[in-house]
Short mmCIF file of C-alpha atoms in Angstrom, two decimals:
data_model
loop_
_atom_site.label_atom_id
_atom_site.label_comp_id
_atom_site.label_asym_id
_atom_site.label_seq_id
_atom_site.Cartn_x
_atom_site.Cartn_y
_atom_site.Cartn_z
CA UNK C 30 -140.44 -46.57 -216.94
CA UNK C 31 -140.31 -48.05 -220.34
CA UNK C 32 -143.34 -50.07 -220.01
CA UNK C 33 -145.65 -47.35 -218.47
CA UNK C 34 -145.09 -45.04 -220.91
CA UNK C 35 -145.03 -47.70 -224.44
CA UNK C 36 -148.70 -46.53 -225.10
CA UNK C 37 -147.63 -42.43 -225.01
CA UNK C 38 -144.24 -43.57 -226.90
CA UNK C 39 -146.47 -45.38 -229.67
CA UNK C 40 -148.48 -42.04 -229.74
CA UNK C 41 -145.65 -39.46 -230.37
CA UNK C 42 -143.85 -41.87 -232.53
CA UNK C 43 -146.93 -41.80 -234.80
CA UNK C 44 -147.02 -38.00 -234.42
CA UNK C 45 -143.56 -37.62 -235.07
CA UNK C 46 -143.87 -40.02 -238.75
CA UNK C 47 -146.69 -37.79 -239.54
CA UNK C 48 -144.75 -34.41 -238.77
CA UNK C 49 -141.93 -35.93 -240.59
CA UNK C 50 -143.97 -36.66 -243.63
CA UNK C 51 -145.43 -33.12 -244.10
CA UNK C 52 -141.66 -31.31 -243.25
CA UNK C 53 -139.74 -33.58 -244.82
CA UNK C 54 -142.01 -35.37 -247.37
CA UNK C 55 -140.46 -38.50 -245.95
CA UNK C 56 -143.81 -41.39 -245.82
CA UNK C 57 -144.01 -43.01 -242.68
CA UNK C 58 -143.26 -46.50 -244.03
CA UNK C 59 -139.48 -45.32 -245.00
CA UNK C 60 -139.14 -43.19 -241.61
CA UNK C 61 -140.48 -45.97 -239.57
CA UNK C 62 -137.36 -48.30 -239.47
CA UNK C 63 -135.62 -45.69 -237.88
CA UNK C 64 -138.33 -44.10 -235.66
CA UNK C 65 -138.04 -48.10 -234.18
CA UNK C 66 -134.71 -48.06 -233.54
CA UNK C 67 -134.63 -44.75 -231.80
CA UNK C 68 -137.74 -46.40 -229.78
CA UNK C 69 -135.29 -49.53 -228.87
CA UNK C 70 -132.20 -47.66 -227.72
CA UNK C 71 -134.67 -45.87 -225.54
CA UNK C 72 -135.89 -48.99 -224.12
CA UNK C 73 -132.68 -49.72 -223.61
CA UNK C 74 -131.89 -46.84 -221.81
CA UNK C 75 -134.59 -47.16 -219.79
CA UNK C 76 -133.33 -51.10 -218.64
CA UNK C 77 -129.38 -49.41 -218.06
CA UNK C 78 -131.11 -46.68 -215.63
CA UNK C 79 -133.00 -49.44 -213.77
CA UNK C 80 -130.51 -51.42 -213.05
CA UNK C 81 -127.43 -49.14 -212.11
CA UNK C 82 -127.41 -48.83 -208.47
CA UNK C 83 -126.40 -44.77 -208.44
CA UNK C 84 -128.38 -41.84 -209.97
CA UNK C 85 -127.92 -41.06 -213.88
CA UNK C 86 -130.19 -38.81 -215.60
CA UNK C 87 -132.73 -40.96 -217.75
CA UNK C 88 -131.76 -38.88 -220.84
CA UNK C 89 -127.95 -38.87 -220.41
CA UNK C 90 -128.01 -42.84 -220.58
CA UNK C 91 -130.17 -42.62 -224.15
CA UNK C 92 -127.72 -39.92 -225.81
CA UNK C 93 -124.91 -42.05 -224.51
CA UNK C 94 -126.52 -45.33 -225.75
CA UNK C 95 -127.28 -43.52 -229.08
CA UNK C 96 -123.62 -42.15 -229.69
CA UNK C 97 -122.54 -45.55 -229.18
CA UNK C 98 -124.49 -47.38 -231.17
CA UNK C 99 -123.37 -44.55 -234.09
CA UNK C 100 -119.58 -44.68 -233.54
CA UNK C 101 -117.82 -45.29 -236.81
CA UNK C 102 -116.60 -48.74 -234.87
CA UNK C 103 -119.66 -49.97 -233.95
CA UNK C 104 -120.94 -52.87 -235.76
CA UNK C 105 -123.45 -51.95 -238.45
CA UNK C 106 -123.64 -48.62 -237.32
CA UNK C 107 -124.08 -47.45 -240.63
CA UNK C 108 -127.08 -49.41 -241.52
CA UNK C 109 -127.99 -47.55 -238.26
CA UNK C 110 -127.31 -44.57 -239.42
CA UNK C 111 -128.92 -44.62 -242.51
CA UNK C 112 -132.32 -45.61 -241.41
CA UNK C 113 -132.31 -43.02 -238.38
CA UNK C 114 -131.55 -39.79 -240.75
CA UNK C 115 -134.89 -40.24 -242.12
CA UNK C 116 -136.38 -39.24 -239.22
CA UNK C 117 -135.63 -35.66 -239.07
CA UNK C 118 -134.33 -33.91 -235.61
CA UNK C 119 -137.00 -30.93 -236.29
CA UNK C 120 -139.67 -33.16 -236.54
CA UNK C 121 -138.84 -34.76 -233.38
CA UNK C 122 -138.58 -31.30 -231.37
CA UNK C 123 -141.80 -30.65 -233.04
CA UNK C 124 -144.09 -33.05 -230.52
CA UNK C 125 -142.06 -31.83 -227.88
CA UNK C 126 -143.20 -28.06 -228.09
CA UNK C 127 -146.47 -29.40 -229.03
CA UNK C 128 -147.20 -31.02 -225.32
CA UNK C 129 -145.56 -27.68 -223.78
CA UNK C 130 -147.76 -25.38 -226.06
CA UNK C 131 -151.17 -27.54 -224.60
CA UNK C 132 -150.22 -26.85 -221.39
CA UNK C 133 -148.41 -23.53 -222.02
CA UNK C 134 -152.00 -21.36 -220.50
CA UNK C 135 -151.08 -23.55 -216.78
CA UNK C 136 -147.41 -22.31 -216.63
CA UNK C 137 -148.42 -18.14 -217.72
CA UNK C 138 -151.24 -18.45 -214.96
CA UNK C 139 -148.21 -19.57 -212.49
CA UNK C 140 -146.00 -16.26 -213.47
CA UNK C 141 -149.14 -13.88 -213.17
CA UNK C 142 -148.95 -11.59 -210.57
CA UNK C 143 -146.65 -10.99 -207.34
CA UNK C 144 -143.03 -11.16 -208.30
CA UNK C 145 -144.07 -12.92 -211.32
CA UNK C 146 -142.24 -10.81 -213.45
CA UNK C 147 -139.41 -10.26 -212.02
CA UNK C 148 -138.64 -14.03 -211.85
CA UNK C 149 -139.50 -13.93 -215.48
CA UNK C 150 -137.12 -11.14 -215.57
CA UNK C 151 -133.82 -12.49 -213.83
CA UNK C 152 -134.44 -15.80 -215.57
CA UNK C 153 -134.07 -14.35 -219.12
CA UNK C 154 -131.39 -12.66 -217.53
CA UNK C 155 -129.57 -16.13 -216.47
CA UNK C 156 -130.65 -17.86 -219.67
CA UNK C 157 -128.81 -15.13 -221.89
CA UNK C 158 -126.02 -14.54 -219.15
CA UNK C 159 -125.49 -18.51 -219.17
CA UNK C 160 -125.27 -18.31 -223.23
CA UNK C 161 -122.77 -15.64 -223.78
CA UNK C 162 -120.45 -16.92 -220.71
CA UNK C 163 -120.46 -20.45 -222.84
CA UNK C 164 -119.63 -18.73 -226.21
CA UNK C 165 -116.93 -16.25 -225.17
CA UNK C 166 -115.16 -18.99 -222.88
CA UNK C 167 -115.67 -21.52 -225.58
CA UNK C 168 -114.54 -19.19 -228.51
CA UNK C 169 -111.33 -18.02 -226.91
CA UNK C 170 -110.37 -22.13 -225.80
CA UNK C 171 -111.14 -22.88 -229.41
CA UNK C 172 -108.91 -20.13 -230.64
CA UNK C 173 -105.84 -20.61 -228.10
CA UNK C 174 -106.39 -24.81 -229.01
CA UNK C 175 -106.42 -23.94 -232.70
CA UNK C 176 -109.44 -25.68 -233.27
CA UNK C 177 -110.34 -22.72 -235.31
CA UNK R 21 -161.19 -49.77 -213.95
CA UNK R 22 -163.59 -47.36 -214.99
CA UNK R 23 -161.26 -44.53 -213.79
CA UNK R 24 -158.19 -46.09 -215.62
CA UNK R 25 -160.21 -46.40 -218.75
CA UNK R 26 -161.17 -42.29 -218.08
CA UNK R 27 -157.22 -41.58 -217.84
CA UNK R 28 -156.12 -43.56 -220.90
CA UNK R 29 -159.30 -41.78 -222.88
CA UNK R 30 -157.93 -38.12 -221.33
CA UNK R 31 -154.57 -38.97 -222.41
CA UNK R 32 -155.86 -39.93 -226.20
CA UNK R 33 -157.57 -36.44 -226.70
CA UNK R 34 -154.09 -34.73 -225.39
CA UNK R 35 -152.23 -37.08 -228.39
CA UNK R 36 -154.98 -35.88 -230.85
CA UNK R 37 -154.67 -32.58 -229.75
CA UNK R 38 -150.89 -32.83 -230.51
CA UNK R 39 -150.93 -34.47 -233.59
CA UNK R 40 -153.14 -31.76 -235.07
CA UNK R 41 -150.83 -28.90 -233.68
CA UNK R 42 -147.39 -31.02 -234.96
CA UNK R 43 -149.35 -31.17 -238.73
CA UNK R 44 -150.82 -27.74 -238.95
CA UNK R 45 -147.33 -26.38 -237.72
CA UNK R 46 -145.27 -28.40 -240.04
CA UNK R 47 -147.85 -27.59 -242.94
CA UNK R 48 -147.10 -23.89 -242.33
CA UNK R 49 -143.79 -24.30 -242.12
CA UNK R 50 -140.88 -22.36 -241.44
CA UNK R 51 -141.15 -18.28 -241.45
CA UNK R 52 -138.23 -16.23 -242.89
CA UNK R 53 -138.76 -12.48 -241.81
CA UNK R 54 -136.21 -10.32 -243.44
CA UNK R 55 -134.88 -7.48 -241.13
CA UNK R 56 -132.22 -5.34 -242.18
CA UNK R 57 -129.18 -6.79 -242.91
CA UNK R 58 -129.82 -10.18 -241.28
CA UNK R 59 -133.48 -12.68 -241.33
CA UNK R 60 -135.42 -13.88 -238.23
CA UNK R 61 -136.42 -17.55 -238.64
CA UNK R 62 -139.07 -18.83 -236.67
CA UNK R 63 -139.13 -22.57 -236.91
CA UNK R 64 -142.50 -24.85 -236.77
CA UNK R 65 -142.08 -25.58 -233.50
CA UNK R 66 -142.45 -22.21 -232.24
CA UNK R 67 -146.24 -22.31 -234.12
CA UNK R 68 -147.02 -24.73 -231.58
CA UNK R 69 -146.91 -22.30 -228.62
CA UNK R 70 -149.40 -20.32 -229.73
CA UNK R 71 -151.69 -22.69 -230.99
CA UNK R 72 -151.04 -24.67 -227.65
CA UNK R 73 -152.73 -21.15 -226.23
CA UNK R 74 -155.32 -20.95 -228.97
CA UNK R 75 -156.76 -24.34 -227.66
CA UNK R 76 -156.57 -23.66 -223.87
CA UNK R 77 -159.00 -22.60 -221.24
CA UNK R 78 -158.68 -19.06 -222.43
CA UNK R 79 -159.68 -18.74 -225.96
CA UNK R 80 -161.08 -22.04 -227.64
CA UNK R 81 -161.55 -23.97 -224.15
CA UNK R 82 -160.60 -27.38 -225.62
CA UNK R 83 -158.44 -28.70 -223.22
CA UNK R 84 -159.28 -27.69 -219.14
CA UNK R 85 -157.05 -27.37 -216.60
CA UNK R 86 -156.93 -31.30 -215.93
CA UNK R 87 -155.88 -31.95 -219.79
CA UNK R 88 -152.89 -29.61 -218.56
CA UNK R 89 -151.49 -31.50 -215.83
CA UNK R 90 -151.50 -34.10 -217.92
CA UNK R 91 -149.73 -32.75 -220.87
CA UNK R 92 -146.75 -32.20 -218.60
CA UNK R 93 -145.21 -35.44 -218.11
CA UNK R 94 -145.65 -35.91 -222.19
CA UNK R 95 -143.02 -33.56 -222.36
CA UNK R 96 -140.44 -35.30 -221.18
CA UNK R 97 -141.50 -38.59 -222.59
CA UNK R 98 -141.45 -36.85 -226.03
CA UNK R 99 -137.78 -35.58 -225.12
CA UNK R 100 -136.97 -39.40 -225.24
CA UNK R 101 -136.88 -39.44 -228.60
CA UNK R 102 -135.25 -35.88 -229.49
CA UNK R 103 -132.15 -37.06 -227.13
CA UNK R 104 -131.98 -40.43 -228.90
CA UNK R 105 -131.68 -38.06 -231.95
CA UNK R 106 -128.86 -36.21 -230.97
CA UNK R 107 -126.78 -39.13 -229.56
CA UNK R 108 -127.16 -40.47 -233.28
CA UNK R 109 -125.81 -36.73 -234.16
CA UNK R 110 -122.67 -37.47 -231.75
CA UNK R 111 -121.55 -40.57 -232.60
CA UNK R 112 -120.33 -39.90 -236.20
CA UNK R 113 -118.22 -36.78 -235.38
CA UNK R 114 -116.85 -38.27 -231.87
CA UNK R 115 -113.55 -37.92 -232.99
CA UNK R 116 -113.82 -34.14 -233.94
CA UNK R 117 -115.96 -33.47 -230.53
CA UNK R 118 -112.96 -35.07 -228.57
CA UNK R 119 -111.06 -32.89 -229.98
CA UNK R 120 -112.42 -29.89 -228.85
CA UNK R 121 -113.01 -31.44 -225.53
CA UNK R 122 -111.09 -28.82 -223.64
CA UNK R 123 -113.13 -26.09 -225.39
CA UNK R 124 -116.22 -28.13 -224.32
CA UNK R 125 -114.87 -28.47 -220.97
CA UNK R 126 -113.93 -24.60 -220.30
CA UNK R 127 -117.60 -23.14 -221.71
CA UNK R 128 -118.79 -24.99 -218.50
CA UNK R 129 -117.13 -23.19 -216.79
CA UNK R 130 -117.73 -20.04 -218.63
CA UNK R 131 -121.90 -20.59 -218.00
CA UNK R 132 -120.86 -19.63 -214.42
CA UNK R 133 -120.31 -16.07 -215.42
CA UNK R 134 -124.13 -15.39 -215.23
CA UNK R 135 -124.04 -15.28 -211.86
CA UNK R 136 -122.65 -12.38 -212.40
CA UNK R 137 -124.96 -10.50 -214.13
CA UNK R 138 -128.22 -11.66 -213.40
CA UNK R 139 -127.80 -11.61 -209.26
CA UNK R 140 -127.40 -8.39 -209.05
CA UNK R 141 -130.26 -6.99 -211.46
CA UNK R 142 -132.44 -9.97 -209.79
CA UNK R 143 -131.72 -7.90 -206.27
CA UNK R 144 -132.08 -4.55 -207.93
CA UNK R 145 -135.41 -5.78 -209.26
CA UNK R 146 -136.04 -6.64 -205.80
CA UNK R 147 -135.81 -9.94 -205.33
CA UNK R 148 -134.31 -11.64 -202.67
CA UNK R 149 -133.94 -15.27 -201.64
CA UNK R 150 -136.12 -15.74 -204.62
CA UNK R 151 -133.14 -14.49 -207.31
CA UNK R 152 -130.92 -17.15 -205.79
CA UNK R 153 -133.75 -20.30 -207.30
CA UNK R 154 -134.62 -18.53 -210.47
CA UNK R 155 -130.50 -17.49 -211.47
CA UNK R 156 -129.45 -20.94 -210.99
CA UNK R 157 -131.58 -22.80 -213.30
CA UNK R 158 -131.08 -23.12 -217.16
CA UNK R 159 -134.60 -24.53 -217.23
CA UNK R 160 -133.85 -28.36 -216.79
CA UNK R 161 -135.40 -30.51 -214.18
CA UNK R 162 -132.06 -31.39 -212.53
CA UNK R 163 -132.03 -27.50 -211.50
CA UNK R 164 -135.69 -27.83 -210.29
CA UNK R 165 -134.80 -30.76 -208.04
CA UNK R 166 -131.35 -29.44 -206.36
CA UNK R 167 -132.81 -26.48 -205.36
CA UNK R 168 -136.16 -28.66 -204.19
CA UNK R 169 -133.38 -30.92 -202.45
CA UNK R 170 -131.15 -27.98 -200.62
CA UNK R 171 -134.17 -25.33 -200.03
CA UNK R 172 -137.67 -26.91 -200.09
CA UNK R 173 -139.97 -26.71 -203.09
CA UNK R 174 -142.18 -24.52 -200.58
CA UNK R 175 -138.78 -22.05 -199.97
CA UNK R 176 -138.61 -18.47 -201.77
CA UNK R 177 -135.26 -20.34 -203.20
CA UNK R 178 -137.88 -22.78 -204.58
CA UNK R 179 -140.16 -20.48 -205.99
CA UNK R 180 -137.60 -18.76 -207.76
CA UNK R 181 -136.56 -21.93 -209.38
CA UNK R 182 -140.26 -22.89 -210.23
CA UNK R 183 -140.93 -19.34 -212.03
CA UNK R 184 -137.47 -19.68 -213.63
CA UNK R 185 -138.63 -23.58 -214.93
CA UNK R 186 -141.93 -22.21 -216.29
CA UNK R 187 -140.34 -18.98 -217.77
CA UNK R 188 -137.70 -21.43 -219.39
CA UNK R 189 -140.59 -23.88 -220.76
CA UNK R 190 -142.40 -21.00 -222.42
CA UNK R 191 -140.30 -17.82 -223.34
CA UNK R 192 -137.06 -20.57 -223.41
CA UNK R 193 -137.70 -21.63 -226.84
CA UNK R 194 -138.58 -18.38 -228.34
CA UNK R 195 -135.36 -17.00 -226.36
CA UNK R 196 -133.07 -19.41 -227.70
CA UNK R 197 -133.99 -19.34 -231.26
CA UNK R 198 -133.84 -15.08 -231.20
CA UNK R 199 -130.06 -15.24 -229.75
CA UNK R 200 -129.52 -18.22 -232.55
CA UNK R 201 -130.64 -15.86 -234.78
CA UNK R 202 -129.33 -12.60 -232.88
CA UNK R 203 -125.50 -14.79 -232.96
CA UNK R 204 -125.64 -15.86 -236.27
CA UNK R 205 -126.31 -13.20 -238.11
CA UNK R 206 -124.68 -9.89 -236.21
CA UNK R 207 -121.13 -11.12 -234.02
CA UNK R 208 -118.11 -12.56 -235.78
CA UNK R 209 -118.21 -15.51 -232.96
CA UNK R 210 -117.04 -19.12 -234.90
CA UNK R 211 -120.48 -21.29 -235.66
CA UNK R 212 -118.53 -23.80 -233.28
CA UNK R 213 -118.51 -21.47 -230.23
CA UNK R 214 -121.98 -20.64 -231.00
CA UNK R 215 -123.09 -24.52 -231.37
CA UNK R 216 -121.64 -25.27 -227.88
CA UNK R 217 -123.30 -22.45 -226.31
CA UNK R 218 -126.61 -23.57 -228.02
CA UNK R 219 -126.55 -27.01 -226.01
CA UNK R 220 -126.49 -24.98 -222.62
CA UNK R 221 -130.40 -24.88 -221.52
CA UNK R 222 -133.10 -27.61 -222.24
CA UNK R 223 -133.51 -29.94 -224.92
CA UNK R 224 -135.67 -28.05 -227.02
CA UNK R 225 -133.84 -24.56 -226.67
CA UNK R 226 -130.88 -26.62 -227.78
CA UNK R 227 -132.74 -27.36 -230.88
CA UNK R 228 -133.92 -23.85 -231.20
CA UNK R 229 -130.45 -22.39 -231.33
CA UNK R 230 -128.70 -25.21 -232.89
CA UNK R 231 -131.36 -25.44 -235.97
CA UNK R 232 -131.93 -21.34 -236.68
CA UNK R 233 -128.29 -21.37 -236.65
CA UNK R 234 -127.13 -24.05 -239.10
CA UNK R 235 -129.69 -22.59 -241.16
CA UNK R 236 -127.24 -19.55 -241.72
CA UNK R 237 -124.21 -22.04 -241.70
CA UNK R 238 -125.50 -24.89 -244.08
CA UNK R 239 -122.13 -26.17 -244.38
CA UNK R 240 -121.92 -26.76 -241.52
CA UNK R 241 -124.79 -28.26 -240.19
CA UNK R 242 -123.78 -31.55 -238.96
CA UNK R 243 -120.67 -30.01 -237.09
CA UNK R 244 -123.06 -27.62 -235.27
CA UNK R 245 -125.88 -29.81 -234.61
CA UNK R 246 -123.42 -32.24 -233.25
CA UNK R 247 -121.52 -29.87 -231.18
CA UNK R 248 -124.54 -28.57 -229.38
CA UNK R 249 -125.36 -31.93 -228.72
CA UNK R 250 -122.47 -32.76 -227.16
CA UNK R 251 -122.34 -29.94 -225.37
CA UNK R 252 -126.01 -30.71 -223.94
CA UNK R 253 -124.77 -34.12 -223.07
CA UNK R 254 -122.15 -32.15 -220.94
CA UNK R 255 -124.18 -30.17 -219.33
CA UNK R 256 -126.96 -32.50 -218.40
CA UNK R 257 -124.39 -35.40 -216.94
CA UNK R 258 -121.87 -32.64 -215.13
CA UNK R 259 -124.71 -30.02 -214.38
CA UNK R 260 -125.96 -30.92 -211.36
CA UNK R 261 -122.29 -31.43 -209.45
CA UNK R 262 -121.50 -27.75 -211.26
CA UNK R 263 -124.70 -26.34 -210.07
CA UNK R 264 -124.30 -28.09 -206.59
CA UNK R 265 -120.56 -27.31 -205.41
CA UNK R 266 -119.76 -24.38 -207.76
CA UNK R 267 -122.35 -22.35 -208.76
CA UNK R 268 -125.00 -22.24 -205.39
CA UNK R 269 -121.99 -21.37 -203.27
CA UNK R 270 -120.83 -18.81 -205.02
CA UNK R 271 -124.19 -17.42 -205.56
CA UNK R 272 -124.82 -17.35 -201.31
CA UNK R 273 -121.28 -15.42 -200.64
CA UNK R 274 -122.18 -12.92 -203.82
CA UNK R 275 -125.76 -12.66 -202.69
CA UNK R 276 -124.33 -11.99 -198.76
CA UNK R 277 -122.11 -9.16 -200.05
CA UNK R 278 -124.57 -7.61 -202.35
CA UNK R 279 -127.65 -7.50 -199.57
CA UNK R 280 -125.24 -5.66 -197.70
CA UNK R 281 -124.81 -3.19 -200.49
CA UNK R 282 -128.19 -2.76 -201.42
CA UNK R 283 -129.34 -2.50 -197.76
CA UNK R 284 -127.03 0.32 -196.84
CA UNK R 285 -128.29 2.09 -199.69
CA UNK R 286 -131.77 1.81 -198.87
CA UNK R 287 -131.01 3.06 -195.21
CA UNK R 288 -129.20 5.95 -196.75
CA UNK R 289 -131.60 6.81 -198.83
CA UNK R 290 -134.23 7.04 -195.71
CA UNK R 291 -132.58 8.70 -193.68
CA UNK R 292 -131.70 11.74 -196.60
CA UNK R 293 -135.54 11.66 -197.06
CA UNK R 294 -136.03 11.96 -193.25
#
């Protein structure tokens, strides 16, 4: 998985430095300490998910592998820290939208015609019905928790 | 060879392409629209959707259908990074997350509730099996795939959930960061409640919420950022088991019950016009 895709990973972390310096006015040579760790606890994300026998979502393991590797215990996770806040979270999402944008003509032609719309319809529907179910449960279990 | 060397050269132009979308849309920058008594922020990101359309087969023609297909998978590859990101944003505030780990826990639950509201204007719409794909899926591959496993891609269950994955890649964004914007500014709901709420659909409407919020709650940035996050996480490693042994079976008995409703009416209605 890792190796297939090193080329495209070397690609978007060069887009992502770039996007980074023009947000963020960050240059690439201080960002790119950080932009290779984020590329090794991929990788090793990528080894944890080959070898575990059962089915975990690629991404789960490298959030999980990241918030380790952060914890306040972990060993030298503030050097860690410090070189990965240069790369900025918006300029990562940025690529992201980019490759959906390029093929964003594709996915309209899919929803055109039939009951295009009406799919398009009931799944805004979900999206914002899915949203306000999370925030009114969540805001009442923060409130009777005293979290807020 | 020849034909590997043609895929790696197709994939370089799709790079190119995205580099100069990421640095015109980060040179423009972020958009502030004041309206009213609260301000619509539309994030760079969201410049790349229409310049994504600018350069497709419709108006500019630089990239064919082929180009598409393979812009896809970069997607997800790209997402790599972004959830890398965020674990970095969950580590530091563990503690607080944990927590609020019952709060976490419960909104989970909560996400069930639109079940409730989009079935039955799916059916009104009139939609059938189709309304049972497209309102169980937030837009994330997992949802794709269950309903591929259970139904067949080829199902109306499975087109459903393909419309409702393409309507969540392109109006998903856009969506999210107009009800991070919509939540922010006009409802008294705690930033907190908000942030978890924000990690409920894909990676990038996660971002769209969580950023165009903090940007009204700069305090409180890292708390929100780090909440959606975790929330995200949540979703994405308890999802599919939700989706699978909650959410599809109630869905079936709610859409057996409402077919029954909506049938009788329709038979009424004949026969008063007969």
């Amino acid at each position: 998985m890792f190796k297939k895709n090193l080329n495209n990973l070397l690609w978007i972390g060069g887009i992502v430095l770039l996007g980074n310096w023009v947000s963020v006015k960050i240059p690439p040579w201080e960002a790119l300490p950080g932009l290779l760790i984020l590329l090794a606890m991929v990788g090793i994300a990528c080894l944890l998910n080959k070898i575990t026998p059962f089915y975990v979502p690629l991404i789960a393991y490298i959030s999980t592998v990241a918030l380790i590797c952060t914890l306040p215990q972990f060993p030298g996770s503030e050097i860690i820290l410090r070189y990965v806040e240069k790369v900025s979270f918006l300029a990562l999402c940025t690529p992201v939208v980019a490759y959906a944008g390029i093929a964003i003509t594709k996915d309209l032609e899919a929803l055109k015609g039939g009951a295009g719309w009406k799919i398009v319809v009931s799944t805004l529907i979900a999206l914002v019905g899915t949203y306000l179910g999370s925030v009114i449960v969540g805001e009442i279990v923060l409130k009777m928790t005293g979290r807020i | 060879m020849s034909q590997h060397k043609e895929e790696t050269s197709g994939f370089v132009k799709i790079h190119l392409l995205a580099l100069a979308i990421v640095v015109i849309a980060e040179f423009i920058g972020p958009w502030s629209i004041p309206m009213g008594i609260g301000t619509i922020m539309i994030l760079p990101f969201l410049h790349c959707l229409w310049m994504g359309y600018l350069v497709g087969p419709k108006i500019l023609k630089l990239v064919d259908n082929v180009d598409m297909e393979k812009a896809s998978p970069l997607i997800i590859v790209s997402v790599w990074f972004l959830m890398a990101r965020y674990g970095t944003l969950i580590g530091p505030t563990l503690a607080t997350i944990l927590g609020s780990s019952l709060a976490l826990i419960a909104q989970e639950i909560g996400q069930l509730g639109a079940v409730f509201i989009a079935l039955p204007v799916a059916m009104m719409l009139g939609l059938r099996r189709e309304a049972i794909g497209c309102t169980n899926s937030v837009g994330r591959e997992t949802n794709l795939g269950l309903i591929g496993d259970l139904y067949g891609m080829d199902s109306p269950e499975g087109l459903g959930a393909i419309g409702a994955y393409v309507t969540g890649t392109v109006f998903g964004t856009i969506l999210f960061s107009i009800l991070g914007n919509v939540f922010g500014t006009f409802t008294n709901f705690h930033p907190i409640s908000l942030a978890m709420a924000a990690g409920t659909g894909s990676a990038s409407m996660m971002t769209a919420a969580s950023s165009t919020l903090s940007t009204f709650y700069p305090d409180l940035k890292s708390e929100i950022l780090a909440f959606a996050a975790a929330s995200n996480l949540l979703t994405g490693a308890t999802g599919l088991y939700k989706q699978w042994l909650l959410q599809i079976p109630m869905t079936e008995a709610m859409y057996k019950k409402l077919v029954l409703l909506l049938d009788r009416n329709n038979k009424s209605q004949e026969a008063r016009s007969e």
